[in-house]
XYZ file of C-alpha atoms in Angstrom:
262
model
C 70.475 23.440 297.375
C 67.111 23.907 297.198
C 65.427 25.709 300.200
C 62.109 24.047 299.365
C 63.286 20.886 300.339
C 61.889 19.266 303.404
C 64.729 18.029 306.357
C 63.756 14.533 305.483
C 64.241 14.990 301.924
C 67.258 16.521 302.530
C 68.302 13.666 304.292
C 67.022 11.371 301.957
C 68.663 12.823 299.091
C 72.242 13.254 300.853
C 72.012 9.419 300.822
C 70.819 9.108 297.680
C 73.955 11.075 296.289
C 76.628 8.918 298.052
C 75.006 5.544 296.839
C 75.046 6.721 293.329
C 78.797 7.652 293.436
C 79.263 3.378 293.671
C 77.708 3.238 290.458
C 80.709 2.964 287.718
C 80.616 2.892 283.744
C 79.143 -0.324 282.694
C 77.169 -1.573 285.462
C 74.047 -3.317 285.420
C 72.021 -1.867 288.610
C 68.903 -2.546 290.114
C 66.436 0.712 291.086
C 64.496 0.618 294.227
C 61.025 1.689 294.632
C 60.132 4.333 297.284
C 60.477 8.097 298.393
C 64.521 7.589 299.051
C 64.916 5.370 295.687
C 62.897 8.288 294.161
C 66.110 10.655 294.724
C 68.520 8.105 293.581
C 67.064 7.552 290.187
C 66.938 11.220 289.967
C 70.888 11.616 290.774
C 71.848 8.445 288.820
C 69.962 10.114 285.684
C 71.943 13.256 286.349
C 74.965 11.370 286.107
C 74.081 9.647 282.620
C 72.993 13.042 280.733
C 76.081 15.427 282.455
C 79.203 12.573 282.866
C 77.636 10.139 279.632
C 77.644 7.580 282.515
C 76.438 4.079 280.469
C 73.968 2.148 283.026
C 71.377 -0.216 282.599
C 68.593 -0.584 284.878
C 66.461 -2.859 286.317
C 63.773 -1.714 287.940
C 61.789 -3.092 291.119
C 58.307 -1.570 290.359
C 56.327 -0.215 287.121
C 56.665 3.198 288.926
C 60.170 2.879 288.927
C 60.123 2.213 285.335
C 57.932 5.006 284.744
C 60.455 7.497 286.247
C 64.021 6.138 284.910
C 62.343 6.022 281.404
C 61.224 10.054 281.929
C 64.334 10.916 283.416
C 66.679 8.783 280.498
C 68.018 5.706 281.955
C 67.903 2.883 279.838
C 66.103 -0.116 281.079
C 66.068 -4.017 280.472
C 64.587 -7.049 282.101
C 66.199 -8.915 285.039
C 65.841 -12.133 282.806
C 67.411 -9.953 280.221
C 70.483 -8.847 282.835
C 71.062 -12.028 284.323
C 73.398 -10.939 286.916
C 73.360 -7.750 288.414
C 76.603 -5.151 290.080
C 74.535 -3.706 292.411
C 70.923 -2.653 293.808
C 70.299 0.809 295.315
C 66.749 0.693 297.139
C 65.539 1.956 300.589
C 64.355 0.572 303.720
C 61.252 1.285 306.267
C 63.531 -0.172 308.952
C 67.050 -1.434 309.838
C 68.612 -2.557 312.617
C 71.979 -3.100 313.684
C 72.903 -6.523 311.962
C 71.656 -4.316 308.783
C 68.051 -6.604 308.756
C 65.857 -4.801 306.970
C 61.618 -4.170 306.775
C 60.855 -3.055 302.956
C 57.715 -3.527 301.007
C 55.986 0.160 302.158
C 55.468 1.035 298.685
C 53.944 -2.594 298.210
C 57.117 -3.906 295.680
C 58.523 -6.131 298.589
C 58.978 -9.226 295.783
C 60.220 -7.759 292.822
C 62.633 -5.771 295.028
C 63.707 -9.010 297.108
C 64.623 -11.342 293.698
C 66.550 -8.259 292.460
C 68.160 -7.596 295.278
C 69.589 -10.742 295.910
C 70.590 -11.388 291.905
C 72.878 -8.470 292.612
C 76.880 -8.904 293.839
C 75.644 -5.706 296.362
C 73.046 -4.705 297.646
C 72.926 -0.568 299.096
C 70.572 0.414 301.497
C 69.770 4.033 301.393
C 67.840 6.011 304.341
C 67.414 9.109 306.584
C 69.073 8.367 309.773
C 65.408 8.107 311.496
C 65.076 4.453 309.628
C 67.632 3.157 312.140
C 66.177 1.260 314.795
C 67.419 -1.092 317.734
C 65.138 -3.881 317.051
C 62.512 -4.439 313.937
C 58.960 -4.489 314.417
C 57.450 -0.665 315.137
C 56.935 -0.348 311.012
C 54.351 -3.034 309.940
C 55.514 -6.170 308.313
C 54.219 -6.561 304.774
C 53.090 -10.267 303.923
C 52.625 -10.077 300.102
C 49.735 -13.082 299.383
C 47.810 -14.388 296.337
C 44.355 -13.162 295.913
C 43.019 -16.939 296.235
C 41.982 -17.871 300.122
C 43.952 -14.734 301.113
C 41.742 -14.710 304.304
C 42.671 -18.509 305.052
C 46.463 -17.317 304.720
C 45.564 -14.605 306.993
C 44.413 -16.673 309.824
C 47.053 -18.788 309.490
C 49.720 -15.997 309.517
C 47.685 -14.870 312.702
C 47.912 -18.678 314.038
C 52.024 -18.809 313.629
C 52.605 -15.655 315.500
C 51.291 -17.000 318.241
C 54.544 -19.334 318.878
C 56.950 -16.226 317.452
C 58.995 -13.849 319.451
C 56.708 -10.260 319.054
C 54.674 -8.001 320.976
C 51.719 -7.563 318.451
C 49.460 -9.946 316.541
C 47.100 -7.692 314.318
C 46.975 -8.155 310.764
C 45.619 -6.102 308.148
C 44.965 -6.735 304.521
C 46.124 -3.522 302.860
C 43.901 -0.932 301.024
C 44.439 1.651 298.700
C 41.146 3.981 297.293
C 38.920 1.577 299.643
C 40.176 -1.118 298.123
C 42.205 -4.036 298.728
C 45.577 -2.728 297.381
C 46.953 -4.874 294.240
C 50.870 -5.222 293.751
C 52.282 -5.806 290.371
C 51.733 -9.321 290.427
C 48.134 -8.909 291.458
C 48.772 -9.736 294.559
C 47.415 -8.640 298.041
C 49.412 -7.219 301.121
C 48.965 -8.302 304.751
C 50.841 -5.701 307.303
C 51.804 -7.820 310.282
C 51.710 -5.209 313.116
C 54.132 -6.514 315.507
C 55.632 -3.739 317.633
C 58.675 -5.533 317.792
C 60.414 -8.777 316.209
C 63.010 -10.634 318.488
C 64.069 -13.238 315.756
C 63.750 -12.078 312.038
C 65.685 -14.297 310.602
C 63.057 -17.112 312.431
C 60.147 -14.954 311.249
C 61.429 -14.503 307.736
C 61.650 -18.364 307.204
C 58.397 -19.262 308.824
C 56.302 -17.125 307.134
C 57.485 -18.281 303.790
C 56.192 -21.570 304.366
C 52.812 -20.639 304.809
C 50.116 -21.619 301.774
C 49.378 -18.692 299.953
C 52.341 -16.385 301.027
C 54.630 -15.554 298.151
C 56.844 -13.477 300.157
C 57.501 -11.412 303.415
C 59.334 -7.790 303.675
C 61.927 -9.464 306.304
C 65.365 -8.973 304.388
C 68.025 -10.599 306.144
C 71.530 -11.181 305.263
C 71.000 -9.460 302.080
C 72.075 -5.369 302.663
C 75.965 -5.305 302.237
C 76.202 -1.316 302.819
C 74.291 1.334 304.658
C 74.255 4.971 304.167
C 72.263 7.064 306.446
C 71.641 10.824 305.394
C 71.515 13.635 307.861
C 69.652 16.874 306.819
C 73.041 18.759 306.745
C 73.894 16.654 304.251
C 76.361 14.506 306.571
C 75.881 10.723 305.702
C 77.049 7.795 307.879
C 78.083 4.947 305.529
C 78.484 1.081 307.120
C 80.174 -1.302 304.701
C 80.094 -4.817 306.039
C 83.230 -5.441 303.612
C 84.930 -2.355 305.185
C 83.945 -3.155 308.714
C 83.364 0.123 310.604
C 81.346 2.746 310.053
C 82.711 6.216 308.677
C 80.909 9.529 308.215
C 81.377 11.619 305.132
C 79.570 14.799 303.609
C 77.530 14.511 300.190
C 77.589 17.209 297.647
C 74.108 18.715 297.877
C 74.875 21.531 295.563
C 72.649 20.287 292.762
C 70.867 22.647 290.553
C 66.944 23.506 291.702
C 65.390 21.580 288.683
C 65.961 18.140 290.429
C 63.962 19.356 293.453
C 60.388 19.645 290.806
C 58.997 16.626 291.901
C 58.435 14.679 294.964
C 58.499 11.067 295.910
C 55.870 8.528 297.185
């Protein structure tokens, strides 16, 4: 394993290695977006090259699609695939009930659609992403550009009646401009500090006119894989019940670490 990797990247890679073990020949796989998904795509491409693994990927963002093509993974669209065997993606936060906050990479809309069109969703993350309660990471909400300021005011009014500790809402910027998602929408980041009822908040946010989707993933994750810098991973599979700890094989050629994620 490359000594140039940071501890956080080693943890992410350990989770990615374990997750790719779930991929079987002939599967249709949703490919997530973000720094941890980056390592998953790298590892999946290795299996394609070294083992002749046949997979078809459905990317959740233009960045993921570009990386997967560069790595030699065959791609298709979700409409062409119809239904997926599994999706592997990262998370910005995950609680004890496997509820997630996603959208730090501004791909939450595609990520949620792809994940819910899969038999199983595997979430990979470094162990620091596990929290007692969601909310420390700002909750992304994707909104259409038309009337976005009105939508923001409606979101702010809604939060007054929610079980949260903060109510600051900011439109996400990039390079001094409002960020545009792959669907040419904006992202509102909700700084809530603590979310007491993720399920309720997810439902009511999506009822606001102008809101396309929110970054709360409730009852979507089936398997959580948390990586440690020493190569250990903790796997929590809802079908299996109790969590288990195993060691991932991190003995890889140095060239896999030549690029970094987001």
